Coordinates of C-alpha atoms in Angstrom, one line a residue:
Chain P
M1 CA 0.0 0.0 0.0
G2 CA 1.3 3.4 -0.9
K3 CA 1.6 6.6 1.0
V4 CA -1.2 8.9 2.0
Y5 CA -0.6 12.6 1.7
I6 CA -2.7 14.9 3.8
G7 CA -2.5 18.7 3.7
C8 CA -4.2 21.2 5.9
G9 CA -5.8 24.3 4.4
A10 CA -7.1 26.0 7.6
G11 CA -6.4 25.6 11.3
F12 CA -9.2 27.7 12.7
S13 CA -12.3 29.6 11.7
G14 CA -10.8 32.7 10.1
D15 CA -7.5 31.3 9.2
R16 CA -5.8 32.7 6.1
F17 CA -8.2 32.1 3.2
D18 CA -5.6 31.4 0.4
A19 CA -3.3 29.1 2.4
A20 CA -4.7 26.0 0.8
V21 CA -3.7 27.0 -2.7
P22 CA 0.0 26.1 -2.5
V23 CA -1.0 23.0 -0.5
V24 CA -3.2 21.8 -3.3
E25 CA -0.5 22.6 -5.9
T26 CA 2.0 20.5 -3.9
L27 CA -0.5 17.6 -3.3
A28 CA -1.1 17.5 -7.1
T29 CA 2.5 16.4 -7.6
C30 CA 2.4 13.6 -5.0
E31 CA 2.0 10.0 -5.9
G32 CA -0.6 8.3 -3.8
D33 CA -3.9 9.1 -2.1
R34 CA -4.2 12.8 -1.4
F35 CA -6.4 14.6 1.0
L36 CA -7.0 18.2 2.1
I37 CA -8.5 19.0 5.5
F38 CA -9.9 22.3 6.8
E39 CA -10.4 22.5 10.5
V40 CA -12.6 25.5 11.2
L41 CA -14.8 24.6 14.2
A42 CA -14.0 25.8 17.7
E43 CA -16.3 25.1 20.6
R44 CA -18.0 28.4 20.3
T45 CA -18.1 28.4 16.5
L46 CA -20.5 25.5 16.5
A47 CA -22.9 27.3 19.0
I48 CA -22.9 30.4 16.8
A49 CA -23.6 28.2 13.8
Q50 CA -26.5 26.5 15.6
R51 CA -28.0 29.9 16.4
L52 CA -27.7 30.9 12.7
R53 CA -29.5 27.7 11.7
L54 CA -32.4 28.4 14.1
N55 CA -33.0 31.6 12.2
D56 CA -32.5 30.1 8.7
P57 CA -32.7 26.3 8.2
D58 CA -30.4 26.5 5.2
A59 CA -27.7 28.3 7.2
G60 CA -25.6 27.0 10.1
Y61 CA -22.5 25.8 8.2
S62 CA -19.2 27.7 8.3
P63 CA -19.7 31.4 7.2
Y64 CA -16.3 31.1 5.6
L65 CA -17.1 28.1 3.4
D66 CA -17.0 30.0 0.2
H67 CA -13.6 31.6 1.1
Y68 CA -12.0 28.2 1.7
I69 CA -13.6 26.0 -1.0
A70 CA -13.9 28.3 -4.0
P71 CA -10.2 28.9 -4.6
I72 CA -9.3 25.2 -4.6
L73 CA -12.3 23.2 -5.7
Q74 CA -11.5 23.0 -9.3
A75 CA -7.9 21.9 -8.8
A76 CA -8.8 19.5 -6.0
K77 CA -11.4 17.7 -8.2
Q78 CA -9.0 17.7 -11.2
H79 CA -6.2 16.1 -9.3
K80 CA -8.4 13.7 -7.2
I81 CA -7.5 15.4 -3.9
R82 CA -10.3 14.6 -1.6
I83 CA -11.5 17.2 0.9
V84 CA -12.4 16.4 4.5
S85 CA -13.7 19.2 6.7
N86 CA -15.8 20.3 9.6
L87 CA -17.0 23.2 7.5
G88 CA -20.4 21.6 8.0
A89 CA -20.7 22.9 11.5
A90 CA -24.4 22.8 12.6
N91 CA -25.6 22.0 9.1
P92 CA -23.4 19.6 7.0
V93 CA -26.2 19.0 4.5
G94 CA -26.5 22.8 4.0
A95 CA -22.8 23.0 3.5
A96 CA -22.9 20.2 0.9
K97 CA -25.6 21.9 -1.0
R98 CA -23.6 25.2 -1.0
I99 CA -20.5 23.4 -2.3
H100 CA -22.6 21.8 -5.1
A101 CA -23.8 25.4 -6.0
I102 CA -20.2 26.6 -6.1
A103 CA -19.2 23.6 -8.3
E104 CA -21.9 24.6 -10.7
E105 CA -20.8 28.2 -10.8
L106 CA -17.2 27.1 -11.4
G107 CA -18.1 24.4 -14.0
V108 CA -16.8 21.5 -11.8
E109 CA -18.7 18.4 -12.9
D110 CA -19.7 15.2 -11.2
L111 CA -18.7 16.3 -7.7
K112 CA -19.7 13.7 -5.0
I113 CA -20.2 14.8 -1.5
A114 CA -21.1 12.9 1.7
V115 CA -21.9 14.1 5.2
V116 CA -21.6 12.6 8.7
L117 CA -24.7 13.3 10.8
G118 CA -25.5 12.5 14.4
D119 CA -23.2 14.6 16.5
D120 CA -26.1 16.8 17.6
L121 CA -27.0 15.5 21.1
L122 CA -30.2 17.6 21.2
Q123 CA -31.6 15.2 18.6
V124 CA -31.2 12.4 21.1
Y125 CA -31.5 14.0 24.6
S126 CA -33.9 16.6 25.8
A127 CA -32.4 19.9 26.9
D128 CA -33.5 19.0 30.5
A129 CA -31.7 15.7 30.4
I130 CA -28.5 17.5 29.2
R131 CA -28.8 20.1 32.0
E132 CA -28.8 17.3 34.5
L133 CA -25.5 15.7 33.4
P134 CA -22.6 16.6 35.6
T135 CA -20.1 18.9 33.9
M136 CA -16.3 18.1 33.9
E137 CA -15.7 21.7 35.0
G138 CA -18.0 21.2 38.1
I139 CA -20.1 24.2 37.0
S140 CA -23.9 24.1 36.8
L141 CA -25.7 24.7 33.6
G142 CA -28.6 26.0 35.6
D143 CA -31.9 26.6 33.8
Q144 CA -30.3 28.3 30.9
E145 CA -31.3 27.6 27.3
I146 CA -29.0 25.1 25.7
I147 CA -27.8 26.6 22.4
A148 CA -25.8 23.6 21.3
A149 CA -24.7 20.2 22.6
N150 CA -22.4 18.2 20.2
V151 CA -20.6 14.9 20.7
Y152 CA -17.0 14.6 19.6
L153 CA -17.3 11.8 17.1
G154 CA -14.2 9.8 16.1
A155 CA -12.6 8.9 12.8
R156 CA -14.6 5.8 11.9
A157 CA -17.6 7.8 10.7
I158 CA -15.4 9.8 8.4
A159 CA -13.8 6.6 7.0
D160 CA -17.4 5.2 6.5
A161 CA -18.3 8.4 4.6
L162 CA -15.2 8.1 2.4
A163 CA -16.2 4.5 1.6
L164 CA -19.2 6.0 -0.3
D165 CA -16.6 6.9 -3.0
V166 CA -16.9 10.7 -2.7
D167 CA -14.7 13.7 -3.4
I168 CA -15.7 15.6 -0.2
V169 CA -16.7 14.6 3.3
L170 CA -18.3 17.2 5.5
V171 CA -18.8 16.8 9.2
G172 CA -20.0 18.8 12.1
R173 CA -18.4 18.0 15.4
T174 CA -15.6 15.3 15.4
T175 CA -12.3 15.5 17.1
D176 CA -10.0 17.6 15.0
A177 CA -7.5 14.7 14.7
A178 CA -10.3 12.6 13.2
L179 CA -10.2 14.7 10.0
T180 CA -6.8 13.1 9.4
L181 CA -7.3 9.7 11.0
G182 CA -10.5 9.1 9.0
P183 CA -8.7 9.1 5.6
L184 CA -5.9 7.0 7.0
I185 CA -8.3 4.3 8.3
H186 CA -10.1 4.4 4.9
V187 CA -7.0 4.0 2.8
H188 CA -4.8 1.8 5.1
N189 CA -7.7 -0.2 6.5
W190 CA -6.4 0.0 10.0
A191 CA -8.3 -2.1 12.5
A192 CA -10.1 -0.6 15.5
D193 CA -7.6 -2.1 17.9
D194 CA -4.4 -1.3 15.9
W195 CA -3.5 1.1 18.7
D196 CA 0.0 2.1 17.7
R197 CA -0.9 2.9 14.0
L198 CA -4.0 4.7 15.2
A199 CA -1.8 6.7 17.5
Q200 CA 0.6 7.6 14.7
G201 CA -2.4 8.8 12.7
T202 CA -3.8 10.7 15.6
I203 CA -0.5 12.6 16.2
A204 CA -0.4 13.3 12.5
G205 CA -3.9 14.8 12.9
H206 CA -2.9 16.8 16.0
L207 CA 0.1 18.3 14.1
L208 CA -2.0 19.2 11.0
E209 CA -5.1 20.5 12.7
C210 CA -3.7 24.0 13.6
G211 CA -2.4 24.7 10.1
G212 CA 0.7 26.9 10.2
Q213 CA 1.3 26.3 13.9
V214 CA 3.5 23.4 13.0
T215 CA 5.3 25.1 10.1
G216 CA 6.7 28.2 11.8
A217 CA 3.6 30.2 12.5
Y218 CA 2.7 31.0 16.2
F219 CA 6.4 30.2 16.7
A220 CA 8.5 33.1 15.3
D221 CA 10.5 35.0 18.0
P222 CA 13.0 37.2 16.1
G223 CA 16.6 36.7 17.1
F224 CA 15.6 33.5 19.0
K225 CA 13.4 31.6 16.6
D226 CA 13.7 33.1 13.2
V227 CA 11.2 32.0 10.5
P228 CA 11.6 32.8 6.8
N229 CA 8.8 34.6 4.9
L230 CA 6.1 34.3 7.6
A231 CA 3.7 36.3 5.3
E232 CA 3.6 33.3 3.0
V233 CA 3.9 30.6 5.6
G234 CA 3.4 27.2 3.9
F235 CA 0.7 25.0 5.5
P236 CA 1.6 21.5 6.5
I237 CA 1.5 18.3 4.5
A238 CA 1.9 14.9 6.3
E239 CA 3.0 11.7 4.6
I240 CA 1.8 8.6 6.3
D241 CA 2.5 5.0 5.2
A242 CA 0.5 1.9 6.0
D243 CA 2.6 1.1 9.0
G244 CA 2.0 4.6 10.5
G245 CA 5.4 5.9 9.4
L246 CA 5.0 9.7 9.5
V247 CA 6.8 12.6 7.9
I248 CA 5.7 16.2 8.4
G249 CA 6.5 18.7 5.6
K250 CA 4.9 21.7 4.0
A251 CA 3.7 23.1 0.7
A252 CA 6.5 23.7 -1.8
Q253 CA 7.8 27.2 -2.5
T254 CA 6.3 28.8 0.5
G255 CA 7.6 30.5 3.6
G256 CA 7.8 29.1 7.1
L257 CA 9.8 26.3 8.6
V258 CA 9.4 22.7 9.7
S259 CA 12.0 21.6 12.3
R260 CA 12.2 19.5 15.4
A261 CA 11.5 22.7 17.4
T262 CA 8.3 23.6 15.4
V263 CA 7.0 20.1 15.6
T264 CA 7.8 19.7 19.4
E265 CA 5.9 22.9 20.2
Q266 CA 2.9 21.6 18.3
I267 CA 3.0 18.1 19.8
L268 CA 2.5 19.6 23.2
Y269 CA 0.0 22.2 22.2
E270 CA -3.2 21.8 24.3
M271 CA -1.9 18.5 25.6
H272 CA -2.1 17.7 29.3
D273 CA -0.8 14.3 30.4
P274 CA 1.4 13.3 27.4
A275 CA 0.9 9.6 28.2
N276 CA -2.9 9.9 28.0
Y277 CA -4.3 12.2 25.3
L278 CA -7.9 11.0 25.0
T279 CA -9.7 10.7 21.8
P280 CA -12.7 8.5 20.9
D281 CA -10.5 6.4 18.6
V282 CA -7.4 5.8 20.7
T283 CA -5.6 7.0 23.9
L284 CA -2.4 8.6 22.6
D285 CA 0.9 8.4 24.4
V286 CA 3.6 10.7 23.0
T287 CA 6.2 10.1 25.7
G288 CA 8.1 7.8 23.4
V289 CA 8.0 10.1 20.4
R290 CA 11.2 10.9 18.7
L291 CA 11.8 13.4 15.9
Q292 CA 14.4 13.3 13.2
D293 CA 15.3 16.1 10.7
I294 CA 15.5 14.2 7.4
G295 CA 15.7 17.1 5.0
P296 CA 14.8 20.7 4.5
D297 CA 11.5 21.3 6.1
R298 CA 11.0 17.6 6.7
V299 CA 10.7 15.9 10.1
R300 CA 10.1 12.2 10.7
L301 CA 8.1 11.3 13.8
T302 CA 8.2 7.8 15.3
G303 CA 7.2 6.2 18.6
A304 CA 3.6 7.4 19.3
R305 CA 2.0 4.6 21.2
G306 CA -1.7 3.8 21.5
K307 CA -4.0 2.3 24.1
P308 CA -7.8 1.8 24.1
P309 CA -9.9 4.9 24.2
P310 CA -11.9 6.0 27.2
A311 CA -15.3 4.4 27.7
T312 CA -17.2 7.7 27.4
L313 CA -17.6 10.3 24.7
K314 CA -17.1 14.0 25.3
V315 CA -19.8 16.5 24.6
T316 CA -19.5 20.3 24.5
V317 CA -22.6 22.0 25.8
S318 CA -23.0 25.7 25.0
V319 CA -25.3 28.1 26.8
D320 CA -25.9 31.9 26.7
G321 CA -22.9 33.7 28.3
G322 CA -24.5 37.2 28.2
W323 CA -22.5 40.1 26.9
L324 CA -18.9 41.4 27.1
G325 CA -18.5 45.1 27.0
E326 CA -15.1 46.7 26.4
G327 CA -13.7 50.1 25.7
E328 CA -10.2 51.3 25.0
I329 CA -8.5 54.7 25.0
T330 CA -4.8 55.8 24.5
Y331 CA -2.7 58.3 26.3
A332 CA 0.7 59.2 24.8
G333 CA 3.7 61.4 25.5
P334 CA 5.0 63.1 28.7
N335 CA 3.3 61.8 31.9
A336 CA 1.1 59.4 29.9
L337 CA 1.2 56.7 32.6
A338 CA -0.3 59.1 35.2
R339 CA -3.0 60.2 32.8
A340 CA -3.8 56.6 32.0
E341 CA -4.0 55.8 35.8
L342 CA -6.3 58.7 36.3
A343 CA -8.5 57.5 33.4
A344 CA -8.6 54.1 35.0
S345 CA -9.7 55.5 38.4
V346 CA -12.4 57.7 36.7
I347 CA -13.8 54.6 35.0
R348 CA -13.9 52.7 38.3
R349 CA -15.6 55.6 40.1
R350 CA -18.2 56.0 37.2
S351 CA -19.1 52.4 37.4
Q352 CA -19.8 52.9 41.1
I353 CA -21.9 56.0 40.5
L354 CA -23.9 54.1 37.8
G355 CA -24.5 51.3 40.3
I356 CA -22.9 48.6 38.2
Q357 CA -22.6 45.4 40.2
E358 CA -20.7 43.2 37.8
P359 CA -16.9 42.8 38.3
L360 CA -15.0 45.3 36.3
R361 CA -11.4 44.9 35.0
V362 CA -9.4 48.0 34.0
D363 CA -6.0 47.3 32.3
I364 CA -3.3 49.6 31.2
I365 CA -2.0 48.1 28.0
G366 CA 1.7 48.8 27.8
A367 CA 2.1 48.1 31.5
G368 CA 1.6 44.4 31.4
A369 CA -2.1 43.8 30.8
V370 CA -2.4 40.3 29.5
H371 CA 0.2 39.0 31.9
D372 CA -1.5 40.6 34.9
N373 CA -4.5 39.5 37.0
D374 CA -7.9 41.2 37.4
M375 CA -6.5 43.4 40.2
S376 CA -3.4 44.6 38.2
A377 CA -1.2 43.2 40.9
K378 CA 1.9 43.1 38.8
R379 CA 1.5 46.6 37.5
R380 CA 1.5 48.0 41.1
H381 CA 4.8 46.4 41.8
K382 CA 6.5 47.5 38.6
V383 CA 8.6 50.6 37.9
L384 CA 7.3 51.8 34.6
A385 CA 8.3 54.7 32.4
G386 CA 6.0 57.7 33.1
D387 CA 6.3 58.9 29.5
G388 CA 5.4 56.7 26.6
E389 CA 2.2 55.3 25.2
Y390 CA -0.4 53.5 27.4
R391 CA -3.8 52.3 26.4
V392 CA -6.5 52.0 29.0
R393 CA -9.0 49.1 28.6
A394 CA -12.1 48.5 30.6
A395 CA -14.1 45.2 30.4
L396 CA -17.0 43.6 32.1
R397 CA -19.4 40.8 31.5
S398 CA -23.1 41.1 32.1
M399 CA -26.2 39.1 31.3
D400 CA -27.7 42.5 30.5
Q401 CA -26.6 44.0 27.1
K402 CA -27.3 47.5 28.4
T403 CA -24.7 47.2 31.2
A404 CA -22.1 45.9 28.8
Q405 CA -22.8 48.9 26.6
Q406 CA -22.7 51.3 29.5
I407 CA -19.1 50.5 30.5
S408 CA -18.0 50.8 26.9
D409 CA -19.7 54.1 26.6
E410 CA -18.0 55.4 29.8
V411 CA -14.7 54.9 28.1
Q412 CA -15.9 56.8 25.1
S413 CA -17.0 59.7 27.3
L414 CA -13.4 60.1 28.4
Y415 CA -12.7 61.8 25.1
C416 CA -14.0 65.0 26.4
S417 CA -14.6 64.2 30.1
G418 CA -11.4 62.4 31.0
P419 CA -7.7 63.3 31.4
A420 CA -5.8 65.4 28.8
A421 CA -5.4 64.2 25.3
G422 CA -7.3 60.8 25.4
A423 CA -7.2 59.4 21.9
G424 CA -8.2 56.5 19.7
V425 CA -11.3 55.2 21.4
R426 CA -12.6 51.8 20.3
Q427 CA -15.7 50.1 21.7
Y428 CA -16.7 46.5 21.6
V429 CA -19.9 44.9 22.8
S430 CA -20.2 41.3 21.9
R431 CA -22.5 38.4 22.7
Q432 CA -20.9 35.6 24.6
I433 CA -21.3 31.9 24.8
R434 CA -20.4 29.8 27.8
T435 CA -19.4 26.1 27.3
A436 CA -19.1 23.1 29.5
S437 CA -18.1 19.5 28.9
V438 CA -20.1 16.4 29.8
L439 CA -19.4 12.7 29.3
I440 CA -21.9 10.3 27.9
D441 CA -22.1 6.6 27.0
P442 CA -21.3 6.0 23.4
E443 CA -24.2 3.5 23.2
N444 CA -26.6 6.4 23.5
V445 CA -25.2 8.2 20.6
L446 CA -23.4 6.0 18.1
P447 CA -26.6 4.2 16.8
H448 CA -27.8 7.6 15.6
V449 CA -24.6 8.4 13.6
R450 CA -25.0 8.0 9.9
V451 CA -23.3 8.9 6.7
E452 CA -25.1 9.8 3.5
R453 CA -24.6 11.2 0.0
V454 CA -25.9 14.7 -0.6
M455 CA -27.0 15.2 -4.3
P456 CA -26.9 18.6 -6.1
Chain R
M1 CA 32.7 26.4 34.0
T2 CA 31.2 29.9 34.5
M3 CA 27.5 29.7 35.3
I4 CA 25.1 32.4 34.6
E5 CA 21.5 33.0 35.8
V6 CA 19.1 33.8 33.0
P7 CA 15.4 33.8 32.2
L8 CA 14.3 30.5 30.6
H9 CA 13.8 32.5 27.4
A10 CA 17.5 32.7 26.9
V11 CA 17.8 28.9 26.5
A12 CA 14.3 27.5 25.9
H13 CA 11.1 28.1 24.0
G14 CA 7.5 27.1 24.6
R15 CA 3.9 27.4 23.8
A16 CA 0.7 27.8 25.8
G17 CA -2.7 26.2 25.2
D18 CA -6.0 26.3 27.1
K19 CA -8.7 23.9 28.1
G20 CA -11.3 25.6 30.2
N21 CA -9.7 27.2 33.2
R22 CA -6.5 25.2 32.8
C23 CA -3.5 26.1 30.9
N24 CA -0.6 24.0 29.6
I25 CA 2.8 25.4 28.8
S26 CA 5.6 23.5 27.1
V27 CA 9.2 24.3 27.8
I28 CA 11.7 23.1 25.3
A29 CA 15.5 23.4 25.5
Y30 CA 17.1 24.8 22.3
N31 CA 20.0 22.5 23.1
P32 CA 18.8 19.1 24.1
D33 CA 22.0 18.7 26.3
L34 CA 20.4 21.3 28.6
Y35 CA 17.4 19.2 29.3
P36 CA 18.7 17.6 32.5
L37 CA 19.4 21.0 33.8
L38 CA 15.9 22.2 33.1
L39 CA 14.6 19.0 34.7
A40 CA 16.5 19.8 37.9
Q41 CA 15.6 23.5 38.1
A42 CA 12.3 24.1 36.4
T43 CA 10.2 22.5 39.1
A44 CA 6.4 22.4 39.4
A45 CA 6.6 24.3 42.7
R46 CA 8.5 27.2 41.1
V47 CA 6.0 27.4 38.3
L48 CA 3.1 27.4 40.8
K49 CA 4.7 30.2 42.7
I50 CA 5.0 32.3 39.5
F51 CA 1.3 31.9 38.7
S52 CA -0.2 31.9 42.1
F53 CA -1.0 35.7 41.8
R54 CA -3.5 34.7 39.1
G55 CA -5.2 32.1 41.3
A56 CA -3.2 29.0 40.1
S57 CA -4.1 26.1 42.5
D58 CA -1.9 23.3 41.3
V59 CA 0.8 22.5 38.7
R60 CA 1.7 19.1 37.4
R61 CA 4.9 18.7 35.4
Y62 CA 5.3 16.0 32.8
A63 CA 8.8 15.1 31.5
L64 CA 9.5 14.3 27.8
P65 CA 13.2 13.4 27.7
H66 CA 13.2 12.3 24.0
L67 CA 11.9 15.7 23.0
G68 CA 14.0 17.6 25.5
A69 CA 10.8 19.1 26.8
L70 CA 8.7 19.7 29.9
N71 CA 5.0 20.1 29.9
F72 CA 3.4 22.1 32.8
V73 CA -0.3 21.9 33.4
I74 CA -1.5 24.8 35.5
D75 CA -5.0 24.6 37.1
D76 CA -7.3 27.7 37.7
V77 CA -4.8 30.1 36.1
L78 CA -7.1 31.6 33.5
E79 CA -9.4 33.6 35.7
G80 CA -12.3 31.6 34.3
G81 CA -10.9 30.9 30.9
V82 CA -12.6 32.1 27.7
N83 CA -15.9 31.4 29.5
G84 CA -15.5 34.1 32.1
S85 CA -12.2 35.9 32.0
L86 CA -12.1 39.6 31.6
N87 CA -8.4 39.4 30.5
L88 CA -7.8 40.6 27.0
D89 CA -6.2 37.2 26.5
G90 CA -8.8 34.9 27.9
H91 CA -7.1 31.9 26.3
G92 CA -3.8 32.6 28.2
K93 CA -1.9 32.4 24.9
A94 CA 0.6 34.9 26.1
L95 CA 1.4 33.0 29.3
S96 CA 4.2 31.0 27.7
F97 CA 6.2 34.2 27.6
L98 CA 5.4 35.0 31.2
L99 CA 6.9 31.7 32.3
L100 CA 9.9 32.1 29.9
A101 CA 10.5 35.6 31.5
E102 CA 10.0 34.9 35.1
L103 CA 11.4 31.4 35.6
T104 CA 15.2 31.7 35.8
V105 CA 17.8 29.0 35.4
R106 CA 21.5 28.7 36.1
V107 CA 23.3 27.5 32.9
P108 CA 26.9 27.4 31.6
R109 CA 27.6 30.8 30.1
A110 CA 28.9 29.1 27.0
E111 CA 25.3 27.9 26.3
L112 CA 24.2 31.4 25.3
P113 CA 24.8 32.2 21.7
E114 CA 27.2 35.0 20.7
G115 CA 25.2 38.3 20.8
S116 CA 22.5 37.0 23.1
P117 CA 20.8 40.0 24.8
Y118 CA 21.0 38.0 28.0
L119 CA 24.8 38.2 28.0
L120 CA 24.7 42.0 28.5

């Protein structure tokens, strides 16, 4: 059996829209089965998609679908590069129909698409039943409306969908690594208990799923970790043989870097116990992983080990998180820090006068905001330059949109009613979603999972 | 051998990721030979002390000798995480560089590359 080549075209919802183009050009030159994945579904992205679908039954797939698919659809079909993606979000069938429409606009003929359905727990459980499940975070879901509850499906369903002999597989919620492992199971026919090969396929997926994060993006630190041509960073392509042999590379003639350092950072990204990374397909152990530089921008990974997966499946439950209100204003030049401190104290006092009860955070950006805590403990112990540029930022969360808007407006009012020369106000008031995780018995969900073709 | 005390950033790199109110930060030695030294000095207790001002309640450290890396898992450090944090960086993405700045290690002076700002 030959090699499988899997490239990644997006690592999050909003990732660079043209990154997949060089990936497809490179895949077109590879001998073997070729796949392109797009991973665009964060926990909150799905809840937002679910809300869109409630308003419009045809909506609810990724709002960026056209941006990712249109530039590469023709070339992918022509070179038999199959696409596997969670662009389906809350409506994989809707996404498939939209891609058929794009295909017609572009003159791409005979496009075959399948979807994986059954990740939506609200189709199986009542909202009340979901609210009663204990959350892993130990928080209560209360009596709030459940916006979305989706099960992390594994790679088997994607392999089943590929078996329908299609060009594209669209899913809603699966593990990110399943987008890669599914094609590998389909081509290499790995058994459900072939733990070590499944582990190699899962680590391949873990490395691909964040796009450029394994090829020098989210990595560059000038003078310490230099990365060539970050503006055209090449997205990753993994080569995986039937034994699980894995090489990570990237699209040809692009910027970026694949090295042991870039790969090591991404192996441990969002990983807790490295001997027990839980997925529905396999429990991955990376403690024996070794990396070898085998050429320019090519790293071989060996030694991932697998164990049986946990007995439960993880579900992300999303509920209304109210509103986040923010406002920012800048002070620059002589004595800017003192003017910023004064602005911060004015905002705090105004919030008292207005009777706002919600916790308020006021940062001074330039004085260590993101590294500080809610009380600015670090700033108060620092010796900072009095002159310079400092940006005051106020933020609070409220279930009441008006309160969120109020604090943002208080920052705006500092233009004329605050310290001297306040400048560059920006206001943000955004709707929030709160998520929690629950565990369920696969027997309650897997019988509802199905794959089907979607016709134009 | 002349030893020098430097922030981790002089000899190691890392990346932070979030899951709920928990953050993990990898620490990877540029030179794998320095790994034993990081293992000896970059302890979970020191990391907990650095993050306690943000409410961190526990730190577990996992060792990956083949990768020359340590993985720190820090509980309750994200002030609620993306669900509830008022921090501009609710994910704690920038916390890797807080650790690299505040955790110091004693290393042979010769380990620092020529022209390193940490030699000044």
